[in-house]
Amino acid sequence: MPFKVKYIFILLVFSGLNSSFAQKLITGKIVDAVNGTPLPFVTISLDNKSISYADAKGNFSLDQAGEYQFELLGYEGKKMLLESGEYYVIQLDLDPSQLDEVLVSSSQIPERLKKATASVAIISETDIQRSNILNFDKTLNRVPGIFMQSGALNTNRITIRGIGARTPFGTSKIRAYFKDIPLTNGSGETNIEDFELGSIARFEIVKGAASSIYGAGLGGVIRLEPENAILNRSDVQTEFTVGSFGLLKSMTKANVGFKNSALKAIYSHTSSDGYRENNNYDRQTFTLSSDNYLNKSNQLTFFGSFVHLKAFIPSSVNEDTYLNHPEAAAFTWKQAKGYEDADRLIAGLSWSHDYNPNLKQLTSVFTSLRKSYEPRPFNILKENTSAFGLRSRLLGQSKSFKWTLGGELFHDCYNYATFENLYEDYPPGTGSVQGNELSDFREHRYYYNAFAEVNFEASKDWTISMGMNLNQIAYTLKDRFPISTENPDQSGNYTYKTILSPKLGTSYLINDNISIFSSVSHGFSPISSGETLLPDGQINTNLKPETGWNYEVGSRGAFLENRLQYSISLFRLALKNLLVAQRTAQDQYIGLNAGKTRHDGLELGLSYQWLNSEKSQLNSQISYTKNQFTFREFINDGNNYSGNDLTGVPSDVFNAIIDFETAFGLYGNLNYQQVGQIPITDSNSLYSKSYSLTNLKLGFKKAISGSLNFDLFFGLNNIFDTKYASQVLINATGFGGSAPRYYYPGNPVNYFTGIQLNYSF
C-alpha cells in the first residue's frame, strides 16, 4: 500500500474512533408536569433495562439516542424518544393512587407528602373529573376539614376547620393563590368559583394556620395549580355538556408544545337558567399559559386568566318559602332583577433561576383587575379594583438543611360607589333602575409579608420544620362623597400592628410506608375596612384582628402493598378577638371583637385499591370530619352565648366514593355525602337539618385512531331528590316585619351529559 494511501486510511480509522468516543451526550431535567418541581432519582430505562437515574435535582445525562422510559413512585411512567446532543425537559404526571409519594410545593420547600409536617391535601385532576367540572363544592367537599356551601354558582362560602363560617357573604379568612398570584384581596376576601374548574389541574391545600410561606392565614391556604402547557405535544380538546335547568357548557383547549417551550389556551362558555327564579347564569373564560425553559438554569412562565360573568341572584328565602316553594327567589331580589355583572383579569410572569445545584431563586410579578356592577334591592353597587404585586424567594439546601427565604408585596386600589335603586318606582318587570349616588369611596390597601422556613433532616426518617411570617397590612380610605350632616366624612387611615406568626412542626417515618407528624403554629385574619367603620362615619382603631394557635398531631400511611392508604389528624385551634359582623341596616355591618372560640376536630381519609391492573381499576375512598367547635367566651349585644356551638359549620361530614375503569373503556363513580346539622343562630335556637346526597357519573372513552379519542359521559346529581339547604345565612334579620331569610335551597335531582374529543397532531 502506497505511503499516502496508508496514511489516509489510518487517519480515517482514528477519526472514526475519536468520533465514537466523542458521542454527544443527551442532557435534561425531569419535573412535575403541573408545578414544575424537579423530581429526584427518577429511574431511566432503555429496552426495559434500568441504565441511569436522575440526580437529586432531577438532572440526567445519557450517552446514546433511543426511546427511554422514565419512572418514579407517585408518578405515571412516560416514554420518550431522545436524540443525541439535545437538552430535554421531561414532565411527569402524578399517579392519583400514590399521592403520599408526590412532591408538594405548598411550603415552597419541595417535599414528599408523606414527610410533610402539616395537614396537606392534594386534589388531583382525576378527583376533579369525577364530577361535572362545574361546581367547586362537589370537588372540595370530599376533602376532610373543608366545607363549601353553594347557594348558587356565584354565591359560595368556603370554610376550613370552621374559619370563615361567620362571614355573611362570600369567603374570607382563607388565603388562596393561582400559582403564585394572590386571589385574596387586601381585605382578606377570596373568590375562586368564577374560574373555570376544567382549567385547573390540581389543588394543594394546607389546613390550619401552618403555612408561614403564604401569610399565616388562620384557616389555611388553597393553592390552585392551572393546567400547564405541555412540552413535546400538540393537541386540541373540545368538550360540550348539556344538563338540567338549561345548562349549556362548551370548552376548548389547544396545546402547542416544542422541546423546551409550550403554549396552552383554554376557552369556556357556561350558561344556565338555574333551578330558581332570577337564577340565570352566563360566564365566559379565557386562560393562557406558557412555559419556556430558556436553558439549563432559567425558566420563564406566563399565566393569564380573563373571566366575564353575568349572574342573576335569587338570594336566600325564609323557612316557609324554603319548604313549600324552594324554586322561588327572594321577593325583593326578583322584583329588582338583582344580578352581578363582572369582568376579572389576572396575569403573572414568573422567572426561575438556578445559581448552582444548591441555590435557586423564584420571582413573580403579577397584576389583577376587576370591574363589577351589582343591582341589589336596597342599592346599586359599582366596584373597580386594580392590584399589582411582587413575590420573590430564595430556595436552598445543604447536606441536612432545606430552606426558603423571601417576601411578598401587594397593593390594590379599590373604588366603590352606591346608587339608589328605583325599581319600586317603575312598573313590575322593569328591574333595577339607577338613581342618585349615595356614596363614593376610594380605598388603597397595602400588604406585605416576609417569610422564612427551614427543614432540618435530623436523620433520613426525622424532619423538623421551623417557619416565621412577618405580616403588615394598612389601608387608606378616602370618602369622595359630598360631606353633610347626613353624610359624615368617613375618610381615614388604618394600620394593623405588625404580626409575627411562628410555626414548628416535625414528622417521623416509622417505616417506608407510615409516618407521624405534629405541629404548633400561629395565624391571624385581617379586618376589612367595612368592619372598621362605625355608624357615625369614624374608623374604629380599637378593633383587633382575629388571632389563634393551631395544635395538631396526625399520621399518614399505607398497608397491603400500598393498596390501603390512610391519613388522620387531630387538631385544636384556639381563636381570640372573634370578629362579629353586627348588622345595622340591609347593606351595613360593623365589626366587633366579641370573644373566643375553640375548634376541636378529627379528620380521616381512607382509600383502598380493589383492583389495579394496567387497564382496569376499582377503587374506593371515604373521608370523615368531626367538628366540635364552640364559643368559649362570646358576649354580643348583651347576650351571653358562651358554651354554644359555633354557627355556620356542620357537626360532621361523611363522604364515600367508589369508582371503576375497565379495559374496554367504560368508567364511572358513585359518590355519597352526608352533612350534619348546622347551627344557624348564635343562640343555637335554630339548626339546619342534616341531609344526604348521592351523585353518579358514568362514561365511555375510546381511541378512534392513533390521533383521535372520544369520551361520552352522563351524570345524575342528588339522585334521590333530597330537599336540603345548600347554604345558610347565619343570624339573618327580617326587615319591615318579614321573616328572616336563612335558607338557600339546594338543587333537586338533575342531570348532565356530554362528549369530549381530543385530537393529537
PDB file of N, CA and C in Angstrom, residues 522-583:
ATOM      1  N   HIS A 522     -49.054  29.629  64.527  1.00  0.00           N
ATOM      2  CA  HIS A 522     -49.845  30.817  64.838  1.00  0.00           C
ATOM      3  C   HIS A 522     -50.350  31.429  63.543  1.00  0.00           C
ATOM      4  N   GLY A 523     -51.556  32.003  63.579  1.00  0.00           N
ATOM      5  CA  GLY A 523     -52.100  32.657  62.398  1.00  0.00           C
ATOM      6  C   GLY A 523     -53.003  33.809  62.770  1.00  0.00           C
ATOM      7  N   PHE A 524     -53.436  34.560  61.750  1.00  0.00           N
ATOM      8  CA  PHE A 524     -54.328  35.689  62.001  1.00  0.00           C
ATOM      9  C   PHE A 524     -55.203  35.918  60.776  1.00  0.00           C
ATOM     10  N   SER A 525     -56.273  36.685  60.968  1.00  0.00           N
ATOM     11  CA  SER A 525     -57.168  37.075  59.883  1.00  0.00           C
ATOM     12  C   SER A 525     -57.302  38.587  59.876  1.00  0.00           C
ATOM     13  N   PRO A 526     -57.133  39.221  58.722  1.00  0.00           N
ATOM     14  CA  PRO A 526     -57.207  40.690  58.666  1.00  0.00           C
ATOM     15  C   PRO A 526     -58.630  41.199  58.849  1.00  0.00           C
ATOM     16  N   ILE A 527     -58.738  42.483  59.167  1.00  0.00           N
ATOM     17  CA  ILE A 527     -60.022  43.155  59.317  1.00  0.00           C
ATOM     18  C   ILE A 527     -60.309  43.909  58.022  1.00  0.00           C
ATOM     19  N   SER A 528     -61.521  43.817  57.541  1.00  0.00           N
ATOM     20  CA  SER A 528     -61.880  44.578  56.345  1.00  0.00           C
ATOM     21  C   SER A 528     -62.173  46.024  56.731  1.00  0.00           C
ATOM     22  N   SER A 529     -62.079  46.916  55.754  1.00  0.00           N
ATOM     23  CA  SER A 529     -62.347  48.326  56.037  1.00  0.00           C
ATOM     24  C   SER A 529     -63.797  48.532  56.464  1.00  0.00           C
ATOM     25  N   GLY A 530     -64.691  47.749  55.882  1.00  0.00           N
ATOM     26  CA  GLY A 530     -66.103  47.881  56.250  1.00  0.00           C
ATOM     27  C   GLY A 530     -66.352  47.565  57.707  1.00  0.00           C
ATOM     28  N   GLU A 531     -65.607  46.601  58.251  1.00  0.00           N
ATOM     29  CA  GLU A 531     -65.780  46.234  59.655  1.00  0.00           C
ATOM     30  C   GLU A 531     -65.270  47.323  60.587  1.00  0.00           C
ATOM     31  N   THR A 532     -64.337  48.154  60.130  1.00  0.00           N
ATOM     32  CA  THR A 532     -63.787  49.192  60.997  1.00  0.00           C
ATOM     33  C   THR A 532     -64.639  50.461  61.020  1.00  0.00           C
ATOM     34  N   LEU A 533     -65.573  50.611  60.067  1.00  0.00           N
ATOM     35  CA  LEU A 533     -66.392  51.824  60.008  1.00  0.00           C
ATOM     36  C   LEU A 533     -67.504  51.773  61.044  1.00  0.00           C
ATOM     37  N   LEU A 534     -67.619  52.836  61.816  1.00  0.00           N
ATOM     38  CA  LEU A 534     -68.687  52.964  62.798  1.00  0.00           C
ATOM     39  C   LEU A 534     -69.863  53.727  62.187  1.00  0.00           C
ATOM     40  N   PRO A 535     -71.064  53.622  62.762  1.00  0.00           N
ATOM     41  CA  PRO A 535     -72.232  54.308  62.191  1.00  0.00           C
ATOM     42  C   PRO A 535     -72.071  55.814  62.047  1.00  0.00           C
ATOM     43  N   ASP A 536     -71.231  56.433  62.897  1.00  0.00           N
ATOM     44  CA  ASP A 536     -71.055  57.886  62.795  1.00  0.00           C
ATOM     45  C   ASP A 536     -69.999  58.277  61.760  1.00  0.00           C
ATOM     46  N   GLY A 537     -69.498  57.269  61.024  1.00  0.00           N
ATOM     47  CA  GLY A 537     -68.537  57.561  59.966  1.00  0.00           C
ATOM     48  C   GLY A 537     -67.093  57.509  60.404  1.00  0.00           C
ATOM     49  N   GLN A 538     -66.832  57.275  61.690  1.00  0.00           N
ATOM     50  CA  GLN A 538     -65.456  57.217  62.170  1.00  0.00           C
ATOM     51  C   GLN A 538     -64.896  55.797  62.030  1.00  0.00           C
ATOM     52  N   ILE A 539     -63.571  55.694  62.037  1.00  0.00           N
ATOM     53  CA  ILE A 539     -62.912  54.396  61.944  1.00  0.00           C
ATOM     54  C   ILE A 539     -62.581  53.903  63.347  1.00  0.00           C
ATOM     55  N   ASN A 540     -62.962  52.676  63.627  1.00  0.00           N
ATOM     56  CA  ASN A 540     -62.733  52.068  64.931  1.00  0.00           C
ATOM     57  C   ASN A 540     -61.297  51.551  65.001  1.00  0.00           C
ATOM     58  N   THR A 541     -60.411  52.336  65.548  1.00  0.00           N
ATOM     59  CA  THR A 541     -58.998  51.958  65.620  1.00  0.00           C
ATOM     60  C   THR A 541     -58.716  50.988  66.767  1.00  0.00           C
ATOM     61  N   ASN A 542     -59.725  50.701  67.603  1.00  0.00           N
ATOM     62  CA  ASN A 542     -59.534  49.763  68.710  1.00  0.00           C
ATOM     63  C   ASN A 542     -59.811  48.316  68.305  1.00  0.00           C
ATOM     64  N   LEU A 543     -60.338  48.115  67.101  1.00  0.00           N
ATOM     65  CA  LEU A 543     -60.655  46.769  66.638  1.00  0.00           C
ATOM     66  C   LEU A 543     -59.368  45.966  66.423  1.00  0.00           C
ATOM     67  N   LYS A 544     -59.393  44.726  66.835  1.00  0.00           N
ATOM     68  CA  LYS A 544     -58.208  43.872  66.725  1.00  0.00           C
ATOM     69  C   LYS A 544     -58.474  42.725  65.752  1.00  0.00           C
ATOM     70  N   PRO A 545     -57.457  42.310  64.993  1.00  0.00           N
ATOM     71  CA  PRO A 545     -57.640  41.153  64.102  1.00  0.00           C
ATOM     72  C   PRO A 545     -57.767  39.868  64.908  1.00  0.00           C
ATOM     73  N   GLU A 546     -58.471  38.907  64.365  1.00  0.00           N
ATOM     74  CA  GLU A 546     -58.552  37.592  64.988  1.00  0.00           C
ATOM     75  C   GLU A 546     -57.185  36.912  64.907  1.00  0.00           C
ATOM     76  N   THR A 547     -56.772  36.316  66.000  1.00  0.00           N
ATOM     77  CA  THR A 547     -55.513  35.565  66.023  1.00  0.00           C
ATOM     78  C   THR A 547     -55.761  34.226  66.703  1.00  0.00           C
ATOM     79  N   GLY A 548     -54.895  33.268  66.433  1.00  0.00           N
ATOM     80  CA  GLY A 548     -55.095  31.967  67.049  1.00  0.00           C
ATOM     81  C   GLY A 548     -53.886  31.067  66.922  1.00  0.00           C
ATOM     82  N   TRP A 549     -53.884  30.022  67.742  1.00  0.00           N
ATOM     83  CA  TRP A 549     -52.844  28.991  67.716  1.00  0.00           C
ATOM     84  C   TRP A 549     -53.475  27.676  67.295  1.00  0.00           C
ATOM     85  N   ASN A 550     -52.786  26.979  66.399  1.00  0.00           N
ATOM     86  CA  ASN A 550     -53.247  25.690  65.895  1.00  0.00           C
ATOM     87  C   ASN A 550     -52.311  24.590  66.408  1.00  0.00           C
ATOM     88  N   TYR A 551     -52.899  23.568  67.060  1.00  0.00           N
ATOM     89  CA  TYR A 551     -52.135  22.433  67.576  1.00  0.00           C
ATOM     90  C   TYR A 551     -52.637  21.172  66.864  1.00  0.00           C
ATOM     91  N   GLU A 552     -51.702  20.340  66.419  1.00  0.00           N
ATOM     92  CA  GLU A 552     -52.137  19.224  65.580  1.00  0.00           C
ATOM     93  C   GLU A 552     -51.183  18.046  65.686  1.00  0.00           C
ATOM     94  N   VAL A 553     -51.771  16.833  65.652  1.00  0.00           N
ATOM     95  CA  VAL A 553     -50.999  15.601  65.510  1.00  0.00           C
ATOM     96  C   VAL A 553     -51.697  14.754  64.453  1.00  0.00           C
ATOM     97  N   GLY A 554     -50.922  13.957  63.737  1.00  0.00           N
ATOM     98  CA  GLY A 554     -51.541  13.146  62.697  1.00  0.00           C
ATOM     99  C   GLY A 554     -50.616  12.072  62.186  1.00  0.00           C
ATOM    100  N   SER A 555     -51.129  11.291  61.264  1.00  0.00           N
ATOM    101  CA  SER A 555     -50.365  10.199  60.679  1.00  0.00           C
ATOM    102  C   SER A 555     -50.836   9.949  59.256  1.00  0.00           C
ATOM    103  N   ARG A 556     -49.903   9.513  58.411  1.00  0.00           N
ATOM    104  CA  ARG A 556     -50.226   9.077  57.055  1.00  0.00           C
ATOM    105  C   ARG A 556     -49.556   7.727  56.843  1.00  0.00           C
ATOM    106  N   GLY A 557     -50.158   6.920  55.978  1.00  0.00           N
ATOM    107  CA  GLY A 557     -49.509   5.636  55.754  1.00  0.00           C
ATOM    108  C   GLY A 557     -50.220   4.761  54.763  1.00  0.00           C
ATOM    109  N   ALA A 558     -49.627   3.588  54.538  1.00  0.00           N
ATOM    110  CA  ALA A 558     -50.164   2.631  53.582  1.00  0.00           C
ATOM    111  C   ALA A 558     -49.873   1.220  54.066  1.00  0.00           C
ATOM    112  N   PHE A 559     -50.778   0.301  53.738  1.00  0.00           N
ATOM    113  CA  PHE A 559     -50.640  -1.105  54.074  1.00  0.00           C
ATOM    114  C   PHE A 559     -50.957  -1.938  52.832  1.00  0.00           C
ATOM    115  N   LEU A 560     -50.747  -3.226  52.951  1.00  0.00           N
ATOM    116  CA  LEU A 560     -51.112  -4.173  51.898  1.00  0.00           C
ATOM    117  C   LEU A 560     -50.536  -3.762  50.552  1.00  0.00           C
ATOM    118  N   GLU A 561     -49.223  -3.534  50.545  1.00  0.00           N
ATOM    119  CA  GLU A 561     -48.507  -3.156  49.329  1.00  0.00           C
ATOM    120  C   GLU A 561     -49.097  -1.889  48.705  1.00  0.00           C
ATOM    121  N   ASN A 562     -49.381  -0.920  49.570  1.00  0.00           N
ATOM    122  CA  ASN A 562     -49.894   0.403  49.185  1.00  0.00           C
ATOM    123  C   ASN A 562     -51.325   0.374  48.657  1.00  0.00           C
ATOM    124  N   ARG A 563     -52.012  -0.729  48.764  1.00  0.00           N
ATOM    125  CA  ARG A 563     -53.406  -0.776  48.298  1.00  0.00           C
ATOM    126  C   ARG A 563     -54.333  -0.047  49.266  1.00  0.00           C
ATOM    127  N   LEU A 564     -54.026  -0.096  50.554  1.00  0.00           N
ATOM    128  CA  LEU A 564     -54.803   0.607  51.571  1.00  0.00           C
ATOM    129  C   LEU A 564     -53.987   1.798  52.064  1.00  0.00           C
ATOM    130  N   GLN A 565     -54.519   3.018  51.892  1.00  0.00           N
ATOM    131  CA  GLN A 565     -53.835   4.230  52.318  1.00  0.00           C
ATOM    132  C   GLN A 565     -54.738   5.016  53.270  1.00  0.00           C
ATOM    133  N   TYR A 566     -54.118   5.696  54.211  1.00  0.00           N
ATOM    134  CA  TYR A 566     -54.902   6.433  55.195  1.00  0.00           C
ATOM    135  C   TYR A 566     -54.219   7.746  55.546  1.00  0.00           C
ATOM    136  N   SER A 567     -54.995   8.665  56.089  1.00  0.00           N
ATOM    137  CA  SER A 567     -54.479   9.877  56.735  1.00  0.00           C
ATOM    138  C   SER A 567     -55.431  10.222  57.865  1.00  0.00           C
ATOM    139  N   ILE A 568     -54.879  10.687  58.966  1.00  0.00           N
ATOM    140  CA  ILE A 568     -55.710  11.054  60.115  1.00  0.00           C
ATOM    141  C   ILE A 568     -55.062  12.239  60.825  1.00  0.00           C
ATOM    142  N   SER A 569     -55.901  13.169  61.283  1.00  0.00           N
ATOM    143  CA  SER A 569     -55.419  14.349  62.001  1.00  0.00           C
ATOM    144  C   SER A 569     -56.354  14.661  63.153  1.00  0.00           C
ATOM    145  N   LEU A 570     -55.766  15.027  64.276  1.00  0.00           N
ATOM    146  CA  LEU A 570     -56.495  15.579  65.415  1.00  0.00           C
ATOM    147  C   LEU A 570     -55.958  16.989  65.643  1.00  0.00           C
ATOM    148  N   PHE A 571     -56.853  17.966  65.777  1.00  0.00           N
ATOM    149  CA  PHE A 571     -56.377  19.337  65.901  1.00  0.00           C
ATOM    150  C   PHE A 571     -57.200  20.128  66.908  1.00  0.00           C
ATOM    151  N   ARG A 572     -56.599  21.195  67.378  1.00  0.00           N
ATOM    152  CA  ARG A 572     -57.287  22.206  68.192  1.00  0.00           C
ATOM    153  C   ARG A 572     -56.825  23.575  67.724  1.00  0.00           C
ATOM    154  N   LEU A 573     -57.773  24.421  67.405  1.00  0.00           N
ATOM    155  CA  LEU A 573     -57.495  25.805  67.037  1.00  0.00           C
ATOM    156  C   LEU A 573     -58.140  26.700  68.084  1.00  0.00           C
ATOM    157  N   ALA A 574     -57.320  27.447  68.810  1.00  0.00           N
ATOM    158  CA  ALA A 574     -57.804  28.360  69.850  1.00  0.00           C
ATOM    159  C   ALA A 574     -57.763  29.777  69.295  1.00  0.00           C
ATOM    160  N   LEU A 575     -58.936  30.382  69.153  1.00  0.00           N
ATOM    161  CA  LEU A 575     -59.067  31.685  68.489  1.00  0.00           C
ATOM    162  C   LEU A 575     -59.512  32.742  69.493  1.00  0.00           C
ATOM    163  N   LYS A 576     -58.905  33.931  69.416  1.00  0.00           N
ATOM    164  CA  LYS A 576     -59.325  35.035  70.270  1.00  0.00           C
ATOM    165  C   LYS A 576     -59.597  36.272  69.422  1.00  0.00           C
ATOM    166  N   ASN A 577     -60.215  37.268  70.054  1.00  0.00           N
ATOM    167  CA  ASN A 577     -60.644  38.501  69.371  1.00  0.00           C
ATOM    168  C   ASN A 577     -61.615  38.192  68.230  1.00  0.00           C
ATOM    169  N   LEU A 578     -62.528  37.250  68.484  1.00  0.00           N
ATOM    170  CA  LEU A 578     -63.509  36.855  67.482  1.00  0.00           C
ATOM    171  C   LEU A 578     -64.220  38.076  66.911  1.00  0.00           C
ATOM    172  N   LEU A 579     -64.210  38.198  65.582  1.00  0.00           N
ATOM    173  CA  LEU A 579     -64.880  39.313  64.918  1.00  0.00           C
ATOM    174  C   LEU A 579     -66.331  38.953  64.619  1.00  0.00           C
ATOM    175  N   VAL A 580     -67.222  39.806  65.032  1.00  0.00           N
ATOM    176  CA  VAL A 580     -68.650  39.614  64.811  1.00  0.00           C
ATOM    177  C   VAL A 580     -69.150  40.708  63.884  1.00  0.00           C
ATOM    178  N   ALA A 581     -69.869  40.325  62.833  1.00  0.00           N
ATOM    179  CA  ALA A 581     -70.472  41.294  61.923  1.00  0.00           C
ATOM    180  C   ALA A 581     -71.847  41.676  62.474  1.00  0.00           C
ATOM    181  N   GLN A 582     -71.931  42.848  63.083  1.00  0.00           N
ATOM    182  CA  GLN A 582     -73.179  43.329  63.671  1.00  0.00           C
ATOM    183  C   GLN A 582     -73.957  44.102  62.612  1.00  0.00           C
ATOM    184  N   ARG A 583     -75.135  43.606  62.230  1.00  0.00           N
ATOM    185  CA  ARG A 583     -75.901  44.231  61.155  1.00  0.00           C
ATOM    186  C   ARG A 583     -76.644  45.458  61.685  1.00  0.00           C
TER     187      ARG A 583
END
